[in-house]
Coordinates of N, CA and C in Angstrom, one line a residue:
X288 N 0.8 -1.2 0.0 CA 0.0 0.0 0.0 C 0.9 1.2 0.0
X289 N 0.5 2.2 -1.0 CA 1.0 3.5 -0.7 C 1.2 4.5 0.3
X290 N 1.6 5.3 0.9 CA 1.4 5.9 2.1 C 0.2 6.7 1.6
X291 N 0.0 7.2 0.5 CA -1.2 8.4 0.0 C -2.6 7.2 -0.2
X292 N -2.6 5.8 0.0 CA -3.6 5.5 -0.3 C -5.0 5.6 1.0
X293 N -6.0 5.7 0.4 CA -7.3 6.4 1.6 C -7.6 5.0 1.9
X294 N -8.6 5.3 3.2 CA -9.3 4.5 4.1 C -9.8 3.4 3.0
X295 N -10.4 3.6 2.2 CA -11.2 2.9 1.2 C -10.4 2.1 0.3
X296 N -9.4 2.6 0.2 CA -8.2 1.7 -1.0 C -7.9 0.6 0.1
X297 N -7.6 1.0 1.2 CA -7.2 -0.2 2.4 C -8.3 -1.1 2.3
X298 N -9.4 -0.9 2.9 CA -10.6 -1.8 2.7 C -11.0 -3.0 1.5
X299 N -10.7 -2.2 -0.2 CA -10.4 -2.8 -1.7 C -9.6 -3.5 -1.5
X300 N -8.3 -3.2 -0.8 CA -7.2 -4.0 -0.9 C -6.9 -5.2 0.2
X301 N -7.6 -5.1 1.2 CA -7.7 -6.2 2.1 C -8.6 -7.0 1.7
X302 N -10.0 -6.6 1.0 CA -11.0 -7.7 0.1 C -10.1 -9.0 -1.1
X303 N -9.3 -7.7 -1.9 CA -8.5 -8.4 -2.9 C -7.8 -9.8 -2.2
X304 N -7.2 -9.0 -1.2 CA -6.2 -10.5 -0.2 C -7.1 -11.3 0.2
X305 N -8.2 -11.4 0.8 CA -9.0 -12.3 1.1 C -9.3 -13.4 0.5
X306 N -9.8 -12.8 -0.7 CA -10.3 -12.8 -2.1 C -9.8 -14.2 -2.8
X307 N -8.7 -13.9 -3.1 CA -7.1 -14.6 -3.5 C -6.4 -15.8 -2.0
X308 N -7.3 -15.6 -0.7 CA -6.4 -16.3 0.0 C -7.1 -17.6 0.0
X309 N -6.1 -19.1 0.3 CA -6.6 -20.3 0.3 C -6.9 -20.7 1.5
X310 N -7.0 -20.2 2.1 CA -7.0 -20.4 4.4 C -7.2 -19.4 4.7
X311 N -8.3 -19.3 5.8 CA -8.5 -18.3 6.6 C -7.2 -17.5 7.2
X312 N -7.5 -16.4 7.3 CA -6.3 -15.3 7.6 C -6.6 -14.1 8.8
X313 N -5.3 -14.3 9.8 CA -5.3 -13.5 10.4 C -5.3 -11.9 10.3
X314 N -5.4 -11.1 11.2 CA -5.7 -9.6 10.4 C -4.2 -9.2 10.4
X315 N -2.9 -10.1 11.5 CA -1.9 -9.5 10.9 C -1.3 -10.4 9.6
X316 N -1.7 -11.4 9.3 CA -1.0 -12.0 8.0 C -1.7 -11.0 6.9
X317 N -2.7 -10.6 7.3 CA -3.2 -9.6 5.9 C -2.9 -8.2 5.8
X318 N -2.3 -7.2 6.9 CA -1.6 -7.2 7.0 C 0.0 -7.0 6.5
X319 N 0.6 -8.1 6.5 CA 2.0 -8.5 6.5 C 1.7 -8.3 4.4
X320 N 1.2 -9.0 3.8 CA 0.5 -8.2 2.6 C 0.6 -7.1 2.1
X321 N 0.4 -6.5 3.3 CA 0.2 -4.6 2.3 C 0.6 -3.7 3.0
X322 N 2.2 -4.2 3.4 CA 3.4 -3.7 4.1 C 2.9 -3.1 5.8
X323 N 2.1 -4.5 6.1 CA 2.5 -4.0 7.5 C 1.1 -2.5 7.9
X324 N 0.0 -3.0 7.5 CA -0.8 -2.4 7.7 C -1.8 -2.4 8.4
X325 N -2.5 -1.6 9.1 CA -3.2 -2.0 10.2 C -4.3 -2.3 9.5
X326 N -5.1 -3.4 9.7 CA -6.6 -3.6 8.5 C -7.5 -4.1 9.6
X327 N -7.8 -3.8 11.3 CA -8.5 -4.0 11.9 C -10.0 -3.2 11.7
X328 N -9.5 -1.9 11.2 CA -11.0 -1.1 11.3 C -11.4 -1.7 9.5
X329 N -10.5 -2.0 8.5 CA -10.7 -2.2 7.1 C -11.3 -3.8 7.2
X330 N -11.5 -4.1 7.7 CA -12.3 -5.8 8.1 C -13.7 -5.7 8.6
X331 N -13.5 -4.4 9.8 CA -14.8 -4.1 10.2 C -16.0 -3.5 9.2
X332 N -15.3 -2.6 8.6 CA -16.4 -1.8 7.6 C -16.5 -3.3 6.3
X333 N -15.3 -3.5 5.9 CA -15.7 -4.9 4.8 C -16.9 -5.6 5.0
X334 N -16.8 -6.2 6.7 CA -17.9 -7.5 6.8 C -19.3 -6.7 7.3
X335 N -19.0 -4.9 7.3 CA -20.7 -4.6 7.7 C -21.1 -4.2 6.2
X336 N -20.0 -4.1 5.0 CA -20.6 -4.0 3.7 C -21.3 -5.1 3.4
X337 N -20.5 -6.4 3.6 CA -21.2 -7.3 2.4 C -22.4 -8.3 3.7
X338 N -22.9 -7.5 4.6 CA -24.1 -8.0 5.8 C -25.3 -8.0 4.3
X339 N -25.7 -9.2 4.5 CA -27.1 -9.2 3.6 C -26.3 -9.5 2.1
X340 N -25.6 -9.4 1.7 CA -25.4 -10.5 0.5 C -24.9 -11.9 0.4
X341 N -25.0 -12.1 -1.1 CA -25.0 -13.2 -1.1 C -23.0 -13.7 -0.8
X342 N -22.1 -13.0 -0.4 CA -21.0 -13.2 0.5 C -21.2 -12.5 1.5
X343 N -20.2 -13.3 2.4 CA -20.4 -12.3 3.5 C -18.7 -12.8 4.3
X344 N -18.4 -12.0 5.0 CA -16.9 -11.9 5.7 C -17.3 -12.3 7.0
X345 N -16.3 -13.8 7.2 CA -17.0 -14.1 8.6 C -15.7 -14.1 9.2
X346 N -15.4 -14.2 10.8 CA -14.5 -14.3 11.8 C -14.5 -15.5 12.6
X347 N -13.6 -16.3 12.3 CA -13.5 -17.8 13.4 C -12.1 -17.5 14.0
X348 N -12.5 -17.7 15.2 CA -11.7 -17.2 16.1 C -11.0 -16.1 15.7
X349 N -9.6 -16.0 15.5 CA -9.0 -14.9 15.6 C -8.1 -14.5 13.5
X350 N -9.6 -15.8 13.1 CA -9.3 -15.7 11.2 C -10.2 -14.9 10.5
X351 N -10.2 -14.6 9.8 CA -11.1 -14.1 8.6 C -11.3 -14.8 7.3
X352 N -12.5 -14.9 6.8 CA -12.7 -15.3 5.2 C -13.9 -15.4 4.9
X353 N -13.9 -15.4 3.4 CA -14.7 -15.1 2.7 C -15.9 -16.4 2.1
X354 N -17.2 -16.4 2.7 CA -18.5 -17.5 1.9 C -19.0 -16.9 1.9
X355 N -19.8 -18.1 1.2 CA -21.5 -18.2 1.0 C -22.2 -17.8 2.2
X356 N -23.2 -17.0 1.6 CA -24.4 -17.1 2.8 C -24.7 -18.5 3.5
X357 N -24.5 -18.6 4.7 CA -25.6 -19.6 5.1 C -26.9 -19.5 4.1
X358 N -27.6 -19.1 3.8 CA -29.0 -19.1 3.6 C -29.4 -19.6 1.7
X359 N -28.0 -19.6 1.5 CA -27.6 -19.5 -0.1 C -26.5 -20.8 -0.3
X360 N -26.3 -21.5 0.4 CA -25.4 -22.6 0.1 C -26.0 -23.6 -0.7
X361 N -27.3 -24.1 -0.2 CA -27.6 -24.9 -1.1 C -27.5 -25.4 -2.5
X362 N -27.8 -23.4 -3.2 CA -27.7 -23.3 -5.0 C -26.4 -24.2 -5.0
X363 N -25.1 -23.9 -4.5 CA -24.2 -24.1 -5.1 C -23.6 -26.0 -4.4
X364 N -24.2 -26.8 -4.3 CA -24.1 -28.1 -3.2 C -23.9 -28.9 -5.0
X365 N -23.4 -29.4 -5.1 CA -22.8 -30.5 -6.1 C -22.8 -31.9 -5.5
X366 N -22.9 -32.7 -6.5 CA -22.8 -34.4 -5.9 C -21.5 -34.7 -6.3
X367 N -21.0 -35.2 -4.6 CA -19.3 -35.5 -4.9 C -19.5 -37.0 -3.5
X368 N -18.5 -37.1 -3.7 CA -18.1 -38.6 -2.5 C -18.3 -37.7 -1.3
X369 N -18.9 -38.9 -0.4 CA -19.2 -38.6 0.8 C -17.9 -38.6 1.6
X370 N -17.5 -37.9 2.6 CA -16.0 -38.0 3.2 C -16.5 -39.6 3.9
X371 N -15.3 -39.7 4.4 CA -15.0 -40.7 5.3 C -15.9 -40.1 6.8
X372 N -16.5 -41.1 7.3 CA -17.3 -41.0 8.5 C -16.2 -41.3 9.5
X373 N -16.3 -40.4 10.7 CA -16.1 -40.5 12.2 C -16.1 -41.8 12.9
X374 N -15.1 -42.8 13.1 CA -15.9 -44.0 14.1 C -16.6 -43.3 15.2
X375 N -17.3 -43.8 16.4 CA -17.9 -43.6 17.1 C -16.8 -43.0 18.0
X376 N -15.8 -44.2 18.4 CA -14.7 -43.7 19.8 C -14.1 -42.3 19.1
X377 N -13.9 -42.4 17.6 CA -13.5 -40.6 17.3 C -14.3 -39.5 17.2
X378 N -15.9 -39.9 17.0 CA -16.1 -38.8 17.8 C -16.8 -38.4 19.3
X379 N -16.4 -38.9 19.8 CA -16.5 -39.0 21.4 C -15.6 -38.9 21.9
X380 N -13.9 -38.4 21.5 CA -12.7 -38.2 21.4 C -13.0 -36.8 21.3
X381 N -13.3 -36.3 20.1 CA -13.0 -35.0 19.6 C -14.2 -34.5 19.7
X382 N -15.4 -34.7 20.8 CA -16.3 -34.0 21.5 C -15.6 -33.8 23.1
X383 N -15.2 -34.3 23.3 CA -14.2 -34.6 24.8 C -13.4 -33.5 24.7
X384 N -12.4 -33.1 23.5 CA -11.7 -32.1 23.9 C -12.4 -31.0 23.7
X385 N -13.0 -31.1 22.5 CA -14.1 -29.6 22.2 C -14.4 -29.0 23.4
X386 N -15.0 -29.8 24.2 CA -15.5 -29.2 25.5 C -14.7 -29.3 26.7
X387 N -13.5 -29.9 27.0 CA -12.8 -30.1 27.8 C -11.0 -29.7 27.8
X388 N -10.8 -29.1 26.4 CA -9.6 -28.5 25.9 C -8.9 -27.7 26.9
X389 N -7.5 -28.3 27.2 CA -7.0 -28.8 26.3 C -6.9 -30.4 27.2
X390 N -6.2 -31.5 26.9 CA -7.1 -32.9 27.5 C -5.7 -33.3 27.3
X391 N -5.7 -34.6 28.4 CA -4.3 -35.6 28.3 C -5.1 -37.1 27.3
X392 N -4.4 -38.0 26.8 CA -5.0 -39.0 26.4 C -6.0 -40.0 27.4
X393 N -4.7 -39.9 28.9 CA -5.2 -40.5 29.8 C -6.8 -40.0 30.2
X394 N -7.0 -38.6 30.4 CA -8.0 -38.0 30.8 C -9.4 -38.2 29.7
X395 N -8.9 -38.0 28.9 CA -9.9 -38.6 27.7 C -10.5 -39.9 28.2
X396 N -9.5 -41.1 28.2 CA -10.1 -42.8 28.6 C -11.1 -42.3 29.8
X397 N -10.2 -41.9 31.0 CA -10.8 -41.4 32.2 C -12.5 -41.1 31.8
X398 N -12.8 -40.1 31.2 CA -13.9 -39.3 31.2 C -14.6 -40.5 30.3
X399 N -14.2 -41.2 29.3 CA -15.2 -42.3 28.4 C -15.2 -43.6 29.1
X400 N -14.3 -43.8 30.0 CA -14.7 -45.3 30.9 C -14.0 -46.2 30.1
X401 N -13.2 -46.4 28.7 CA -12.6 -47.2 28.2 C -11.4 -46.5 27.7
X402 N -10.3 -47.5 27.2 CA -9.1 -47.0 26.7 C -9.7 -46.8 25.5
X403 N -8.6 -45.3 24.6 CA -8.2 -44.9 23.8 C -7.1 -45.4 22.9
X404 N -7.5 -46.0 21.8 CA -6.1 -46.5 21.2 C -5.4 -44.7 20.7
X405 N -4.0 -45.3 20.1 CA -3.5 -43.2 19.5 C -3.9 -43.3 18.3
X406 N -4.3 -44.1 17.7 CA -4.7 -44.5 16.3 C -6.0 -42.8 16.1
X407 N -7.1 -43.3 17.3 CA -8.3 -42.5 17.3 C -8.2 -41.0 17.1
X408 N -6.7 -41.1 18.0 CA -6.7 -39.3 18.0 C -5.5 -39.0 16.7
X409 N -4.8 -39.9 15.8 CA -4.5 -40.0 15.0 C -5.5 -39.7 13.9
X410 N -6.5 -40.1 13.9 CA -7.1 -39.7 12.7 C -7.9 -38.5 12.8
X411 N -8.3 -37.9 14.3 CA -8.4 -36.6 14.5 C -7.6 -35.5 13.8
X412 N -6.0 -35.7 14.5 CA -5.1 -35.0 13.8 C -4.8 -35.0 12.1
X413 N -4.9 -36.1 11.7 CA -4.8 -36.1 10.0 C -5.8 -35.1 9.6
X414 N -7.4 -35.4 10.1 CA -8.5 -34.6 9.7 C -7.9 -33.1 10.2
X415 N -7.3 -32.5 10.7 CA -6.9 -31.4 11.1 C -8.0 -30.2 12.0
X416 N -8.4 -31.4 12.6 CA -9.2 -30.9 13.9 C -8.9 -30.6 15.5
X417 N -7.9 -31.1 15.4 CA -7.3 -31.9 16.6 C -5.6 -31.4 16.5
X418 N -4.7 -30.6 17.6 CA -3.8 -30.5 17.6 C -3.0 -31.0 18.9
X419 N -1.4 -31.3 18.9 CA -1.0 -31.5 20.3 C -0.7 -30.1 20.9
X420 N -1.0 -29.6 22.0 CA -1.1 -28.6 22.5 C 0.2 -28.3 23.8
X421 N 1.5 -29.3 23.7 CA 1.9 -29.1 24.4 C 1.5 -30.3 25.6
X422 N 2.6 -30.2 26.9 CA 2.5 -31.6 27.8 C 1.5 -30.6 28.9
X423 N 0.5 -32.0 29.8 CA 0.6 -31.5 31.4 C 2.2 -31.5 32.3
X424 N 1.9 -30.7 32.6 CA 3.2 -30.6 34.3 C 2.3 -31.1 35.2
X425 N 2.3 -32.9 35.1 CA 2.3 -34.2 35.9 C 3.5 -34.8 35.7
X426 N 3.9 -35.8 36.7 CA 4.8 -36.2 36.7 C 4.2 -38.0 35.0
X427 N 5.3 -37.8 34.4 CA 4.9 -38.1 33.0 C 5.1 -37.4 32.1
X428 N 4.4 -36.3 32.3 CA 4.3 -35.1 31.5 C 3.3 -35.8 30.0
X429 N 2.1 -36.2 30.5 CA 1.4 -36.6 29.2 C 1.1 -35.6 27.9
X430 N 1.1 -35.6 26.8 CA 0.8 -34.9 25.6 C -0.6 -34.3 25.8
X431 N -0.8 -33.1 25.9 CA -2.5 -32.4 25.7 C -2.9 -32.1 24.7
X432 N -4.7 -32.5 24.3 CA -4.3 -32.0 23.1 C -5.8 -30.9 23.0
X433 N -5.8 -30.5 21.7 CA -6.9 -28.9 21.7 C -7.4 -28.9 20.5
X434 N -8.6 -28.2 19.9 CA -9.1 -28.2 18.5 C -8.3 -27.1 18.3
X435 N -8.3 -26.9 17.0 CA -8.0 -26.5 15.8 C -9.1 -25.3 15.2
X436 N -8.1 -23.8 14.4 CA -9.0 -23.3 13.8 C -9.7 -24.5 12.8
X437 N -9.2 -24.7 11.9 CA -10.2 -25.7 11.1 C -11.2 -26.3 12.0
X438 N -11.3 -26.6 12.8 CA -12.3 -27.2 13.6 C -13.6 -26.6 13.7
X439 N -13.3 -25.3 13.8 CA -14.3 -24.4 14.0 C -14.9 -24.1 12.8
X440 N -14.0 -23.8 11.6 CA -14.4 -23.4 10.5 C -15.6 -24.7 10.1
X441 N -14.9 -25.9 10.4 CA -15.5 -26.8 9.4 C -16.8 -27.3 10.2
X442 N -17.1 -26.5 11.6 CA -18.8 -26.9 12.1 C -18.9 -25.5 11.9
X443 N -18.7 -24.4 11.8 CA -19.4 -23.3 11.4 C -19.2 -22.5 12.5
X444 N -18.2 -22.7 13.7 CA -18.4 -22.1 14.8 C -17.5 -20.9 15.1
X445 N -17.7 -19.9 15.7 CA -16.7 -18.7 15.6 C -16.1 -19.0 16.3
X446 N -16.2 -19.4 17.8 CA -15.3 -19.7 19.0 C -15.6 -21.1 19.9
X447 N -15.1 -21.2 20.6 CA -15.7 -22.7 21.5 C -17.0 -22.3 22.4
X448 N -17.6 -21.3 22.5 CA -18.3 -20.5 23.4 C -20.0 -21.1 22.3
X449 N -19.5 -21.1 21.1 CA -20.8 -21.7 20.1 C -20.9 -23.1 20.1
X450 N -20.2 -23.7 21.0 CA -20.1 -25.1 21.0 C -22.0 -25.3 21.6
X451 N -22.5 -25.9 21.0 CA -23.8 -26.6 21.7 C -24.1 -27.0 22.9
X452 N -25.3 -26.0 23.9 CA -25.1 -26.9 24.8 C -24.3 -27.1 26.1
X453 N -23.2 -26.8 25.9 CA -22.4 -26.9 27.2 C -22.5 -26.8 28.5
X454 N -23.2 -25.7 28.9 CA -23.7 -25.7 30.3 C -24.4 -26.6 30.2
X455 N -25.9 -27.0 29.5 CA -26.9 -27.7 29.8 C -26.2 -29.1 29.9
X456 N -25.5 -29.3 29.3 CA -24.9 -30.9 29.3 C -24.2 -31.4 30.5
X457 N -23.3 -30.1 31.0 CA -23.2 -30.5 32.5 C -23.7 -30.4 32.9
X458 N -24.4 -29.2 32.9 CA -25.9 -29.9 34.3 C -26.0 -31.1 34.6
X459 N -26.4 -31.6 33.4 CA -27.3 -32.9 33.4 C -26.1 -33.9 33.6
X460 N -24.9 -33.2 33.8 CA -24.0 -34.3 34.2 C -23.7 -35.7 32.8
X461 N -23.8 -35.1 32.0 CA -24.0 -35.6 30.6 C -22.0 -36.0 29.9
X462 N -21.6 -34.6 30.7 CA -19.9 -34.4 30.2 C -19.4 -33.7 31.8
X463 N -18.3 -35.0 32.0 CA -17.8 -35.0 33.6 C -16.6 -34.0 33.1
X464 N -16.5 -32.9 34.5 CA -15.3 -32.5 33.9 C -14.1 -33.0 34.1
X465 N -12.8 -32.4 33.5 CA -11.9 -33.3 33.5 C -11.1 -32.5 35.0
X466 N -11.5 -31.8 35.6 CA -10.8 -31.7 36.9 C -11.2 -33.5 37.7
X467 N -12.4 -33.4 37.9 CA -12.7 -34.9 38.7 C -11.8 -35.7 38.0
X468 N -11.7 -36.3 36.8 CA -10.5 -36.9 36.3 C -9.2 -37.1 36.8
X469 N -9.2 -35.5 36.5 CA -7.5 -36.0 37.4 C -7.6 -35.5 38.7
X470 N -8.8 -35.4 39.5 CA -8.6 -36.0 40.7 C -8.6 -37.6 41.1
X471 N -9.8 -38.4 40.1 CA -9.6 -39.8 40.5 C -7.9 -40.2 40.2
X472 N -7.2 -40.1 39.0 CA -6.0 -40.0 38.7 C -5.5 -39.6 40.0
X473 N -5.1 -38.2 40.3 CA -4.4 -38.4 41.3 C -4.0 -39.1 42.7
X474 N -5.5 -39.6 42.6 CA -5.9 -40.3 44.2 C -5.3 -41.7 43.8
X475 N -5.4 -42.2 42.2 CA -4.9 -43.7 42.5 C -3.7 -43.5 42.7
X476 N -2.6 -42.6 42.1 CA -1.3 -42.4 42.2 C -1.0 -42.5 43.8
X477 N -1.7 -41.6 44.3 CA -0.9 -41.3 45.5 C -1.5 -42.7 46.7
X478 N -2.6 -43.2 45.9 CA -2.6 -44.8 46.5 C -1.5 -45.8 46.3
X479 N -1.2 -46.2 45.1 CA -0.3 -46.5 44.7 C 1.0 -46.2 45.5
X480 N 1.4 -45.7 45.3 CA 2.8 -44.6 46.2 C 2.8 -45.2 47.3
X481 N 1.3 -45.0 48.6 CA 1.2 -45.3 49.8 C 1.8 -47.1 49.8
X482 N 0.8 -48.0 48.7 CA 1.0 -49.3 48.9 C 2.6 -49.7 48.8
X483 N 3.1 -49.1 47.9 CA 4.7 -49.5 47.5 C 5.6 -48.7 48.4
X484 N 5.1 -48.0 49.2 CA 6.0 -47.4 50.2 C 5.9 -48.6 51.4
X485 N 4.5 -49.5 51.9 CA 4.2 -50.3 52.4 C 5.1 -51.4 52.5
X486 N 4.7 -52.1 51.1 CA 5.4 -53.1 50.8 C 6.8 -53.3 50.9
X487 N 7.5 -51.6 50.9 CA 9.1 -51.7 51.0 C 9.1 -51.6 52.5
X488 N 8.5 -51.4 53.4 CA 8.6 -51.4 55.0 C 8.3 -52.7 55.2
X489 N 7.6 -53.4 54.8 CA 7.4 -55.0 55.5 C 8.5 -55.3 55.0
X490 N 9.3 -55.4 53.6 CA 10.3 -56.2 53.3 C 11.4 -55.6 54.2
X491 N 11.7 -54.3 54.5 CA 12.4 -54.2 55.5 C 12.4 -54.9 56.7
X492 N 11.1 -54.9 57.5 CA 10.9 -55.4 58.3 C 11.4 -57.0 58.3
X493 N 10.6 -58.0 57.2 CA 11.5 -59.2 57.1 C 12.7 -59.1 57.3
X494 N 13.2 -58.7 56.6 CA 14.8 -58.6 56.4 C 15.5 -58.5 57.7
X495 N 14.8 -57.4 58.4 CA 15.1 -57.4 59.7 C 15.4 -58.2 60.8
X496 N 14.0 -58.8 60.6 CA 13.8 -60.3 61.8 C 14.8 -61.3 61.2
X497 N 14.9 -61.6 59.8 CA 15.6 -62.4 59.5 C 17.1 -62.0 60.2
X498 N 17.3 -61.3 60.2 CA 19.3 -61.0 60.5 C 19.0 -60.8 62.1
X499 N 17.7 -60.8 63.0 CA 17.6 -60.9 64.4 C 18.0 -62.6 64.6
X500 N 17.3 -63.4 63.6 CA 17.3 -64.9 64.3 C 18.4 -65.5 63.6
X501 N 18.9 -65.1 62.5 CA 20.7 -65.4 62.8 C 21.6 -65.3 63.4

């Protein structure tokens, strides 16, 4: 962008980037485009221009891009191959973190009552819903993991706050949270610990008596 160019050339010219981009885009990669320019207020007036047509400028999370109206998708729906379906355990996986992000593998099993093979959250990640987020600070240090912008884009949701539901489902006690988790976790550990601290005191103790009646 020129330094002489107006409010309005900024706004044309952050459309054009949009326009042309293959992935949602943050407001500074767009931005980084047209040397480093501020296009926060040129996003705002964009997406109250095209309110009510048949595009419209949407915000998922902290992206921007450019569709169809919800209300207008249909015209353009084509017959193509159906993706690959979700097994069940994947998506009861990648509803677990949706609402529980960011999650350990273990805490996942925890919260579904059965093991998780990595295969499950393997295919999460390929689908690019599903990211590793970094370890917990437990002793282990298990992998956490979190959705993905894609995640959001590809159910339509702007933030995790449009997730469906949420409060109501805890209520109903429907989705445990994962603090109780790793409280049962913690409590077997630190049972565990207690019993093997035990068992090394009786063997002591043997050992003891034994070198008394020698």
């Amino acid at each position: 962008m020129t330094q002489d160019a107006g409010p309005d050339d900024l706004v044309r010219a952050v459309e054009a980037v949009l326009f042309a981009a293959e992935e949602p885009m943050t407001a500074a990669e767009i931005g980084e485009h047209l040397g480093g320019a501020d296009v926060r207020e040129a996003l705002s007036e964009l997406a109250a221009r095209y309110e009510g047509r048949g595009i419209e400028l949407v915000r998922r999370g902290q992206r921007w891009h450019l569709q169809t109206a919800p209300d207008l998708a249909h015209l353009l729906r084509r017959e193509r191959e159906e993706p690959k379906r979700l097994s069940r355990a994947a998506t009861e996986c990648l509803a677990i973190i949706a609402y529980h992000e960011p999650v350990s593998r273990a805490e996942i099993e925890s919260i579904r009552g059965v093991q998780t093979a990595k295969g499950t959250l393997d295919v999460l990640m390929e689908a690019g819903w599903v990211r590793a987020a970094g370890r917990r600070e437990v002793p282990g240090r298990p992998v956490i993991y979190a959705t993905t912008p894609e995640f959001l884009t590809h159910f339509g949701l702007a933030t995790r706050r449009d997730l469906p539901g949420l409060a109501e489902l805890r209520a109903a006690g429907l989705l445990e949270p994962v603090e109780e988790a790793l409280e049962r976790e913690s409590s077997d550990i630190h049972k565990n610990a207690k019993e093997m601290r035990q068992e090394a005191g009786d063997t002591e103790a043997s050992l003891d008596m034994g070198d008394e009646t020698a």
